[in-house]
Short mmCIF file of C-alpha atoms and ligand atoms in Angstrom, two decimals:
data_model
loop_
_atom_site.label_atom_id
_atom_site.label_comp_id
_atom_site.label_asym_id
_atom_site.label_seq_id
_atom_site.Cartn_x
_atom_site.Cartn_y
_atom_site.Cartn_z
CA MET A 1 69.86 67.96 92.55
CA ALA A 2 71.59 70.51 94.78
CA GLU A 3 74.77 72.21 93.54
CA ARG A 4 77.63 71.02 95.75
CA ILE A 5 80.41 73.54 96.37
CA LYS A 6 83.74 72.62 97.95
CA THR A 7 85.70 75.54 99.33
CA ASP A 8 88.34 76.46 101.89
CA LEU A 9 86.34 79.05 103.75
CA CYS A 10 82.60 79.65 104.04
CA VAL A 11 81.49 82.90 105.69
CA ILE A 12 77.88 83.31 106.85
CA GLY A 13 76.78 86.96 106.99
CA ALA A 14 78.07 89.89 104.88
CA GLY A 15 78.23 92.56 107.59
CA SER A 16 81.14 94.26 109.34
CA GLY A 17 82.84 91.00 110.35
CA GLY A 18 81.98 88.68 107.47
CA LEU A 19 83.02 91.13 104.75
CA VAL A 20 86.47 91.62 106.28
CA VAL A 21 87.07 87.87 106.50
CA ALA A 22 85.90 87.29 102.93
CA ALA A 23 87.92 90.18 101.45
CA ALA A 24 91.11 89.17 103.26
CA ALA A 25 90.77 85.50 102.33
CA ALA A 26 90.23 86.41 98.68
CA ALA A 27 93.25 88.74 98.77
CA PHE A 28 95.37 85.80 99.91
CA GLY A 29 94.00 83.69 97.04
CA VAL A 30 91.96 81.42 99.31
CA PRO A 31 88.69 80.09 97.78
CA VAL A 32 85.88 81.67 99.81
CA VAL A 33 82.08 81.56 99.74
CA LEU A 34 80.09 84.37 101.37
CA ILE A 35 76.39 83.85 102.17
CA GLU A 36 74.04 86.77 102.90
CA LYS A 37 70.31 86.53 103.44
CA GLY A 38 69.56 90.25 103.61
CA ARG A 39 71.38 93.36 102.46
CA MET A 40 75.14 93.33 101.81
CA GLY A 41 76.88 95.48 104.43
CA GLY A 42 74.76 94.18 107.30
CA GLU A 43 73.59 96.33 110.15
CA CYS A 44 76.39 98.88 110.26
CA LEU A 45 75.81 100.06 106.70
CA ASN A 46 72.04 99.74 106.46
CA THR A 47 70.48 100.21 109.89
CA GLY A 48 73.30 100.99 112.35
CA CYS A 49 76.47 103.08 112.35
CA VAL A 50 76.13 104.75 108.95
CA PRO A 51 72.52 106.03 109.10
CA SER A 52 72.79 106.88 112.80
CA LYS A 53 75.99 108.88 112.32
CA ALA A 54 74.53 110.60 109.26
CA LEU A 55 71.46 111.61 111.29
CA ILE A 56 73.68 112.75 114.16
CA ALA A 57 75.77 114.83 111.73
CA ALA A 58 72.62 116.62 110.50
CA ALA A 59 71.50 117.17 114.09
CA LYS A 60 74.92 118.61 115.00
CA ARG A 61 74.57 121.18 112.24
CA ALA A 62 71.19 122.25 113.63
CA ARG A 63 72.66 122.50 117.12
CA SER A 64 75.67 124.54 115.96
CA ILE A 65 73.35 127.08 114.36
CA ALA A 66 71.27 127.24 117.53
CA GLU A 67 74.41 127.85 119.62
CA ALA A 68 76.02 130.32 117.21
CA ALA A 69 74.56 133.36 119.02
CA ALA A 70 77.06 132.84 121.85
CA PHE A 71 79.82 133.53 119.29
CA GLY A 72 78.13 136.69 118.11
CA ILE A 73 76.60 135.08 115.06
CA THR A 74 72.88 134.95 114.65
CA ALA A 75 71.07 132.97 112.02
CA GLN A 76 67.48 133.04 110.91
CA PRO A 77 65.16 130.79 112.93
CA ILE A 78 66.31 127.29 112.09
CA ALA A 79 64.15 125.38 109.64
CA VAL A 80 64.67 121.63 109.48
CA ASP A 81 63.51 120.03 106.25
CA PHE A 82 63.23 116.52 107.63
CA GLY A 83 62.55 115.09 104.18
CA ARG A 84 66.00 116.39 103.15
CA VAL A 85 67.55 115.02 106.33
CA HIS A 86 66.04 111.62 105.47
CA ALA A 87 67.46 111.90 101.95
CA HIS A 88 70.89 112.84 103.34
CA VAL A 89 70.87 109.73 105.59
CA HIS A 90 70.08 107.49 102.63
CA GLU A 91 72.63 109.23 100.43
CA ALA A 92 75.27 108.40 103.06
CA ILE A 93 74.28 104.72 102.88
CA ALA A 94 74.23 104.77 99.09
CA ALA A 95 77.70 106.35 98.95
CA ILE A 96 79.24 103.49 100.92
CA ALA A 97 77.12 100.63 99.56
CA PRO A 98 79.29 99.94 96.45
CA ASN A 99 82.18 99.14 98.76
CA ASP A 100 80.19 96.32 100.39
CA SER A 101 78.34 95.22 97.27
CA ARG A 102 77.95 91.82 95.73
CA GLU A 103 79.58 93.17 92.54
CA ARG A 104 82.70 94.34 94.37
CA PHE A 105 83.11 91.11 96.27
CA THR A 106 82.53 88.98 93.19
CA GLY A 107 85.21 91.07 91.51
CA LEU A 108 87.57 90.30 94.39
CA GLY A 109 87.08 86.59 93.69
CA VAL A 110 84.51 85.82 96.41
CA ARG A 111 81.60 83.55 95.49
CA VAL A 112 78.62 85.47 96.90
CA ILE A 113 75.41 83.51 97.50
CA GLU A 114 72.12 85.19 98.40
CA GLY A 115 69.95 83.32 100.89
CA ALA A 116 69.74 82.07 104.46
CA ALA A 117 72.45 79.62 105.49
CA ARG A 118 71.79 76.66 107.76
CA PHE A 119 74.06 73.87 108.93
CA LYS A 120 73.08 70.38 107.77
CA ASN A 121 75.81 68.68 109.75
CA LYS A 122 79.24 69.40 111.27
CA ARG A 123 80.82 70.46 107.98
CA THR A 124 78.05 71.20 105.50
CA VAL A 125 75.96 74.34 105.12
CA ALA A 126 72.90 74.56 102.87
CA VAL A 127 71.25 77.58 101.25
CA GLY A 128 67.68 76.68 100.36
CA GLU A 129 67.41 73.32 98.63
CA ALA A 130 69.61 74.27 95.70
CA ILE A 131 73.09 74.75 97.21
CA GLU A 132 75.27 72.82 99.63
CA ILE A 133 78.68 74.04 100.75
CA ARG A 134 81.34 71.83 102.24
CA ALA A 135 84.22 73.89 103.64
CA ARG A 136 87.48 73.36 105.51
CA ARG A 137 86.51 76.21 107.86
CA PHE A 138 83.29 78.17 108.51
CA VAL A 139 82.89 81.63 110.01
CA ILE A 140 79.53 82.61 111.52
CA ALA A 141 79.11 86.41 111.33
CA THR A 142 75.34 86.69 111.47
CA GLY A 143 75.14 89.75 113.74
CA SER A 144 72.28 90.67 116.05
CA SER A 145 68.77 92.16 115.98
CA PRO A 146 66.85 94.47 118.30
CA ALA A 147 65.59 92.62 121.37
CA LEU A 148 62.02 93.64 122.21
CA PRO A 149 61.04 93.63 125.89
CA PRO A 150 57.87 91.74 126.91
CA ILE A 151 55.82 94.91 127.52
CA PRO A 152 52.06 94.27 127.23
CA GLY A 153 50.64 96.02 124.16
CA LEU A 154 54.01 96.47 122.43
CA ASP A 155 53.40 93.71 119.90
CA THR A 156 50.28 95.41 118.54
CA ALA A 157 51.32 99.06 118.95
CA PRO A 158 53.24 100.73 116.10
CA HIS A 159 56.84 101.03 117.17
CA LEU A 160 60.22 101.77 115.66
CA THR A 161 63.57 100.06 116.12
CA ASN A 162 66.91 100.79 114.49
CA GLU A 163 65.66 98.69 111.57
CA THR A 164 62.84 101.14 110.78
CA VAL A 165 63.63 104.49 112.42
CA PHE A 166 65.82 105.68 109.54
CA ASP A 167 62.88 105.26 107.16
CA LEU A 168 60.98 108.09 108.90
CA ALA A 169 60.48 110.88 106.40
CA ILE A 170 58.83 113.22 108.91
CA CYS A 171 60.21 114.27 112.26
CA PRO A 172 58.15 112.84 115.14
CA ALA A 173 56.31 115.52 117.11
CA HIS A 174 56.95 113.62 120.35
CA LEU A 175 59.25 110.62 120.33
CA ILE A 176 59.15 108.26 123.31
CA VAL A 177 62.34 106.21 123.54
CA ILE A 178 62.36 103.05 125.65
CA GLY A 179 65.96 102.33 126.67
CA ALA A 180 68.72 104.75 127.66
CA GLY A 181 71.72 102.86 126.34
CA PRO A 182 74.03 104.23 123.64
CA VAL A 183 71.61 103.63 120.73
CA GLY A 184 68.58 105.09 122.55
CA LEU A 185 70.43 108.20 123.72
CA GLU A 186 72.26 108.88 120.44
CA LEU A 187 68.96 108.83 118.57
CA ALA A 188 67.12 110.74 121.31
CA GLN A 189 69.61 113.61 121.07
CA ALA A 190 69.58 113.61 117.27
CA PHE A 191 65.77 113.78 117.04
CA ARG A 192 65.61 116.43 119.76
CA ARG A 193 68.09 118.62 117.87
CA LEU A 194 66.06 118.16 114.70
CA GLY A 195 62.94 119.46 116.40
CA ALA A 196 61.18 116.56 118.17
CA GLU A 197 60.01 116.59 121.74
CA VAL A 198 61.75 113.56 123.26
CA THR A 199 61.11 111.50 126.40
CA VAL A 200 63.44 108.66 127.31
CA VAL A 201 62.27 105.95 129.71
CA GLU A 202 64.78 103.60 131.32
CA ALA A 203 63.93 100.90 133.85
CA ALA A 204 67.47 100.85 135.30
CA ALA A 205 70.13 103.59 135.16
CA PRO A 206 70.89 105.43 131.89
CA LEU A 207 74.25 104.49 130.32
CA ALA A 208 74.55 101.85 133.02
CA HIS A 209 77.74 100.34 131.52
CA GLU A 210 79.65 103.59 131.70
CA ASP A 211 81.59 105.31 134.44
CA PRO A 212 78.80 107.05 136.46
CA GLU A 213 80.70 110.37 136.61
CA CYS A 214 81.03 110.46 132.82
CA ALA A 215 77.45 109.31 132.28
CA GLU A 216 76.35 112.21 134.49
CA VAL A 217 78.07 114.73 132.19
CA VAL A 218 76.25 113.32 129.16
CA LEU A 219 72.87 113.11 130.90
CA ASP A 220 73.14 116.70 132.17
CA GLN A 221 73.78 117.89 128.63
CA LEU A 222 70.84 115.89 127.23
CA GLU A 223 68.53 117.35 129.85
CA ARG A 224 69.85 120.85 129.13
CA GLU A 225 68.92 120.29 125.49
CA GLY A 226 65.36 119.56 126.59
CA ILE A 227 65.23 115.75 126.62
CA ALA A 228 63.11 114.37 129.47
CA ILE A 229 64.85 111.34 130.97
CA ARG A 230 62.79 109.10 133.25
CA SER A 231 65.09 106.55 134.88
CA GLY A 232 64.41 103.76 137.35
CA VAL A 233 60.88 103.41 136.09
CA ALA A 234 59.52 100.59 133.94
CA VAL A 235 56.99 100.83 131.13
CA ALA A 236 54.05 98.73 132.38
CA ARG A 237 52.18 98.72 129.06
CA VAL A 238 51.83 100.49 125.77
CA ASN A 239 48.53 101.68 124.23
CA SER A 240 47.92 103.14 120.82
CA ALA A 241 44.95 104.89 119.26
CA ASP A 242 44.33 107.69 116.73
CA SER A 243 47.99 108.06 115.73
CA LYS A 244 48.88 108.59 119.40
CA ILE A 245 51.00 106.26 121.46
CA GLU A 246 50.87 105.99 125.25
CA ALA A 247 53.58 104.57 127.48
CA VAL A 248 52.13 103.78 130.88
CA LEU A 249 54.82 103.99 133.56
CA ALA A 250 54.58 102.02 136.78
CA GLY A 251 56.01 104.25 139.49
CA THR A 252 56.03 103.80 143.26
CA SER A 253 53.22 106.33 143.61
CA GLY A 254 50.97 104.79 140.97
CA GLU A 255 50.74 104.85 137.19
CA GLU A 256 51.66 107.76 134.94
CA THR A 257 50.89 108.01 131.23
CA ILE A 258 53.22 109.65 128.72
CA GLU A 259 51.56 110.46 125.43
CA GLY A 260 53.64 110.66 122.26
CA THR A 261 53.36 110.35 118.52
CA HIS A 262 56.09 107.75 117.94
CA LEU A 263 57.73 105.04 120.00
CA LEU A 264 61.33 103.89 119.56
CA VAL A 265 62.44 100.68 121.28
CA ALA A 266 66.17 100.52 121.99
CA THR A 267 66.42 97.96 124.76
CA GLY A 268 69.36 95.86 123.67
CA ARG A 269 70.20 93.20 121.14
CA ARG A 270 69.78 89.47 120.62
CA PRO A 271 72.15 87.40 118.47
CA ASN A 272 70.88 86.19 115.07
CA LEU A 273 71.00 82.43 115.56
CA ASP A 274 67.50 81.34 114.55
CA GLY A 275 67.38 78.82 111.74
CA LEU A 276 71.16 78.34 111.59
CA GLY A 277 70.90 74.68 112.63
CA LEU A 278 73.65 75.12 115.22
CA ASP A 279 72.72 71.97 117.11
CA ARG A 280 73.09 69.86 113.97
CA ALA A 281 76.66 71.18 113.68
CA ARG A 282 77.34 70.64 117.42
CA ILE A 283 77.87 74.36 117.99
CA LYS A 284 77.11 75.41 121.55
CA HIS A 285 75.24 78.64 122.10
CA GLY A 286 73.43 80.58 124.81
CA PRO A 287 71.18 83.63 125.11
CA LYS A 288 74.12 86.01 124.57
CA GLY A 289 75.35 84.28 121.44
CA ILE A 290 77.56 81.51 120.16
CA ILE A 291 79.99 80.27 122.77
CA VAL A 292 83.58 80.76 121.61
CA ASP A 293 87.01 80.30 123.16
CA LYS A 294 89.65 83.04 123.31
CA GLY A 295 90.59 82.19 119.73
CA LEU A 296 86.95 82.62 118.56
CA ARG A 297 86.51 78.91 117.86
CA THR A 298 83.18 77.32 118.67
CA SER A 299 82.63 73.87 120.15
CA ASN A 300 82.90 72.62 116.54
CA ARG A 301 86.62 73.12 115.79
CA ARG A 302 85.93 73.80 112.10
CA VAL A 303 83.70 76.75 112.93
CA TYR A 304 84.52 80.23 114.20
CA ALA A 305 82.01 82.85 115.36
CA ILE A 306 82.71 86.59 115.27
CA GLY A 307 81.09 89.97 115.83
CA ASP A 308 77.70 90.46 117.46
CA ALA A 309 76.79 86.77 117.00
CA ALA A 310 79.67 85.80 119.30
CA GLY A 311 78.17 87.73 122.21
CA GLY A 312 81.13 90.03 122.97
CA PRO A 313 81.30 93.81 122.56
CA GLN A 314 78.81 94.75 119.84
CA PHE A 315 80.70 97.20 117.65
CA THR A 316 81.81 97.30 114.07
CA HIS A 317 85.45 97.64 115.07
CA ALA A 318 85.09 94.60 117.37
CA ALA A 319 83.69 92.55 114.47
CA SER A 320 86.59 93.69 112.20
CA TYR A 321 89.10 92.92 114.94
CA HIS A 322 87.62 89.43 115.33
CA ALA A 323 87.80 89.03 111.55
CA GLY A 324 91.53 89.81 111.55
CA LEU A 325 92.16 87.23 114.26
CA VAL A 326 90.18 84.56 112.43
CA ILE A 327 92.15 85.18 109.24
CA ARG A 328 95.40 84.64 111.13
CA SER A 329 94.06 81.52 112.79
CA ALA A 330 92.17 79.89 109.91
CA LEU A 331 94.55 80.75 107.07
CA PHE A 332 97.96 80.86 108.74
CA ARG A 333 97.25 78.58 111.71
CA LEU A 334 98.76 81.18 114.03
CA PRO A 335 97.73 81.22 117.69
CA VAL A 336 95.36 84.13 118.38
CA ARG A 337 93.67 85.48 121.47
CA VAL A 338 90.95 88.10 121.81
CA GLU A 339 92.07 90.99 124.05
CA GLU A 340 88.71 92.49 124.95
CA GLU A 341 90.22 95.17 127.15
CA ALA A 342 91.87 96.68 124.04
CA ILE A 343 88.48 97.21 122.34
CA PRO A 344 87.33 100.81 122.91
CA ARG A 345 83.77 102.03 122.71
CA VAL A 346 82.28 105.42 121.95
CA THR A 347 78.76 106.64 122.58
CA PHE A 348 78.19 109.26 119.92
CA THR A 349 76.14 111.61 122.04
CA ASP A 350 77.47 115.12 122.37
CA PRO A 351 79.65 115.08 124.47
CA GLU A 352 80.84 111.56 123.54
CA GLN A 353 82.04 108.99 125.84
CA GLY A 354 84.73 106.48 125.11
CA ARG A 355 86.67 104.14 127.37
CA ILE A 356 89.70 101.92 127.16
CA LEU A 357 91.12 99.99 130.03
CA GLY A 358 91.75 102.55 132.76
CA ALA A 359 90.90 105.61 130.65
CA THR A 360 87.58 107.29 130.00
CA ILE A 361 87.21 110.45 127.96
CA VAL A 362 84.11 112.58 128.06
CA GLY A 363 83.92 115.74 126.02
CA ALA A 364 84.07 117.08 122.49
CA GLY A 365 86.13 114.90 120.16
CA ALA A 366 86.40 112.03 122.66
CA GLY A 367 86.05 109.47 119.89
CA GLU A 368 89.13 110.88 118.13
CA LEU A 369 91.16 111.39 121.29
CA ILE A 370 90.70 107.82 122.50
CA ALA A 371 92.77 106.45 119.59
CA THR A 372 96.07 107.49 121.19
CA TRP A 373 95.13 105.71 124.38
CA VAL A 374 94.22 102.56 122.49
CA LEU A 375 97.66 102.63 120.85
CA ALA A 376 99.35 103.21 124.20
CA ILE A 377 97.49 100.31 125.83
CA SER A 378 97.99 97.92 122.93
CA ARG A 379 101.75 98.74 122.88
CA GLY A 380 102.06 98.50 126.65
CA LEU A 381 103.23 102.12 127.01
CA ASN A 382 103.41 103.69 130.45
CA ILE A 383 101.41 106.84 131.18
CA ARG A 384 104.77 108.66 131.34
CA ALA A 385 104.84 108.36 127.56
CA PHE A 386 101.94 110.83 127.45
CA ALA A 387 103.59 113.22 129.89
CA GLY A 388 106.73 113.36 127.73
CA ILE A 389 105.22 114.11 124.33
CA VAL A 390 105.15 117.56 122.74
CA VAL A 391 101.66 118.41 121.51
CA PRO A 392 100.72 121.56 119.62
CA TYR A 393 98.96 124.31 121.57
CA PRO A 394 96.05 124.98 121.64
CA THR A 395 94.65 121.58 120.65
CA LEU A 396 92.39 119.00 122.25
CA ALA A 397 95.32 116.56 122.08
CA GLU A 398 96.80 118.43 125.05
CA ILE A 399 94.15 116.82 127.26
CA GLY A 400 95.94 113.46 127.25
CA LYS A 401 99.19 115.08 128.30
CA ARG A 402 97.46 117.12 131.02
CA ALA A 403 95.79 113.97 132.37
CA ALA A 404 99.13 112.15 132.48
CA ILE A 405 100.82 115.04 134.28
CA THR A 406 97.96 115.29 136.79
CA TYR A 407 98.32 111.57 137.44
CA LEU A 408 102.09 111.78 137.86
CA THR A 409 102.28 115.00 139.93
CA PRO A 410 101.73 113.39 143.38
CA ARG A 411 104.47 110.89 142.57
CA LEU A 412 106.89 113.64 141.50
CA THR A 413 106.38 115.50 144.76
CA SER A 414 106.59 112.41 147.00
CA PRO A 415 109.14 112.51 149.88
CA TRP A 416 111.11 109.78 148.13
CA VAL A 417 111.56 111.86 144.95
CA ARG A 418 112.34 114.96 146.98
CA ARG A 419 115.03 113.00 148.83
CA ILE A 420 116.63 111.97 145.50
CA ILE A 421 116.54 115.57 144.24
CA GLY A 422 118.11 116.75 147.50
CA PHE A 423 120.81 114.13 147.22
CA LEU A 424 121.61 115.14 143.62
CA ARG A 425 121.74 118.81 144.59
CA ARG A 426 124.15 118.02 147.39
CA LEU A 427 126.39 116.32 144.82
CA GLY A 428 126.44 119.68 143.06
C1 FAD B 501 71.65 102.27 115.69
C2 FAD B 501 72.99 101.58 115.79
C3 FAD B 501 74.14 102.35 115.69
C4 FAD B 501 75.40 101.74 115.75
N1 FAD B 501 76.49 102.54 115.70
C5 FAD B 501 77.72 101.98 115.80
C6 FAD B 501 78.89 102.81 115.76
O1 FAD B 501 78.81 104.02 115.62
N2 FAD B 501 80.10 102.20 115.87
C7 FAD B 501 80.21 100.84 116.02
O2 FAD B 501 81.34 100.35 116.11
N3 FAD B 501 79.12 100.03 116.05
C8 FAD B 501 77.89 100.57 115.96
N4 FAD B 501 76.78 99.76 115.99
C9 FAD B 501 76.95 98.29 116.12
C10 FAD B 501 77.33 97.65 114.76
O3 FAD B 501 76.35 97.96 113.78
C11 FAD B 501 77.41 96.13 114.93
O4 FAD B 501 78.20 95.83 116.07
C12 FAD B 501 78.06 95.47 113.70
O5 FAD B 501 77.28 95.72 112.55
C13 FAD B 501 78.16 93.95 113.92
O6 FAD B 501 78.76 93.37 112.80
P1 FAD B 501 78.51 91.83 112.49
O7 FAD B 501 79.38 91.49 111.33
O8 FAD B 501 78.64 91.02 113.71
O9 FAD B 501 76.95 91.74 112.09
P2 FAD B 501 76.11 92.53 110.99
O10 FAD B 501 76.80 93.73 110.49
O11 FAD B 501 74.76 92.72 111.57
O12 FAD B 501 76.01 91.49 109.78
C14 FAD B 501 75.35 90.26 109.92
C15 FAD B 501 74.81 89.85 108.57
O13 FAD B 501 74.47 88.46 108.62
C16 FAD B 501 73.29 88.26 107.87
N5 FAD B 501 72.67 86.98 108.31
C17 FAD B 501 72.09 86.72 109.50
N6 FAD B 501 71.70 85.43 109.55
C18 FAD B 501 72.05 84.88 108.36
C19 FAD B 501 71.92 83.57 107.79
N7 FAD B 501 71.36 82.57 108.48
N8 FAD B 501 72.38 83.36 106.53
C20 FAD B 501 72.96 84.37 105.82
N9 FAD B 501 73.11 85.61 106.31
C21 FAD B 501 72.68 85.87 107.57
C22 FAD B 501 72.45 89.50 108.20
O14 FAD B 501 71.48 89.70 107.20
C23 FAD B 501 73.51 90.58 108.20
O15 FAD B 501 73.66 91.19 106.95
C24 FAD B 501 75.51 100.33 115.92
C25 FAD B 501 74.35 99.56 116.01
C26 FAD B 501 73.11 100.17 115.94
C27 FAD B 501 71.88 99.32 116.05
#
């Protein structure tokens, strides 16, 4: 007979969103069950942010050495030991893993169950045949997976995604990347800097969700570093033979074949909803994810959905933000509302890109600099607040102040302001 567990909160998925909900609930003394079918830590730790940023960090070191001559410093020809780079990436994961581990969460008072969760009805979730969980509230935090485009030949050709690319222990001689979004371009630049020839193919425009002027700055830099970017051209089919991979491009003037050694597919994400039994629990969903209201509740009022599975911005900080809102709503019954415009995003190419409502930063350190703007927007500060602050010179932080002053200058010199100044002067 199945073990029947009664609990206050049942969280499905131990990634960026689910872990935050479970840890916070346990800290408040709320009985919580956390179900994970794969690796604790989810995508961010195992196949997303952590390995990609570790790889990018190694690539940045290689680039700095290559650029050092401009500062009068010359190094020996750069030698990349890709096996060591691979080890460094996995050491970064291993260093963080204890924080997200089953042991840590069990110690916090969370009941951690390994296995795939599926709804049996509106308020019961099963894991295999052995466990059934009945909870007051459920949180679905099942994340997303790489979406593979229907390119003929792709299913049989060897290809990498973010789930496998960090397992490479040798640097590809020629990496073909399909997809010029943030993931494709971050990895393209990292592999290029570590010694690979890289060609990126994008059917639409590269970094299509970004401000075109800022995207241009990034794309220019990538091309200067030797990455070939083919945009507005679709891959018609993929062939593979003798450890070679061919991407056949369908251009207006006929077909063109690009030959590489490895293929990376980075063409977007699809929410992990398969096998969850959402219909049995009356939870509405669509191709982008589970349908939620502004308070992250699904069509089943007992169930919330957060993070990538909820179809909004797909970032770790968005999943954690959602988690915080769900805690307030589910535990304290407070009204909550997702403010998507306050969720920033950074593409970790060099230079980065990051945008909050009305502000985009492109350049070195953009990911750090955006934080002040997020604070300003979330606190409703006027841009004058930036113009008035004293920032140390010379620092990158001055950029925000400069931008504010540039924005305000036309207003300060308007005839209306000049008239006020004239009036005050006449008063003596
Ligand atoms: C290469 C790459 C780089 C990235 N870099 C960044 C970055 O720098 N910054 C950033 O903010 N974001 C980044 N992201 C995005 C970030 O990884 C995700 O947005 C984040 O992990 C989503 O968190 P989540 O909790 O929704 O899902 P996940 O972290 O994916 O966790 C979902 C968990 O649910 C489990 N699960 C799924 N179905 C079930 C089931 N039925 N039963 C039990 N468990 C289940 C999965 O195994 C998984 O562990 C990156 C993504 C990629 C691919």
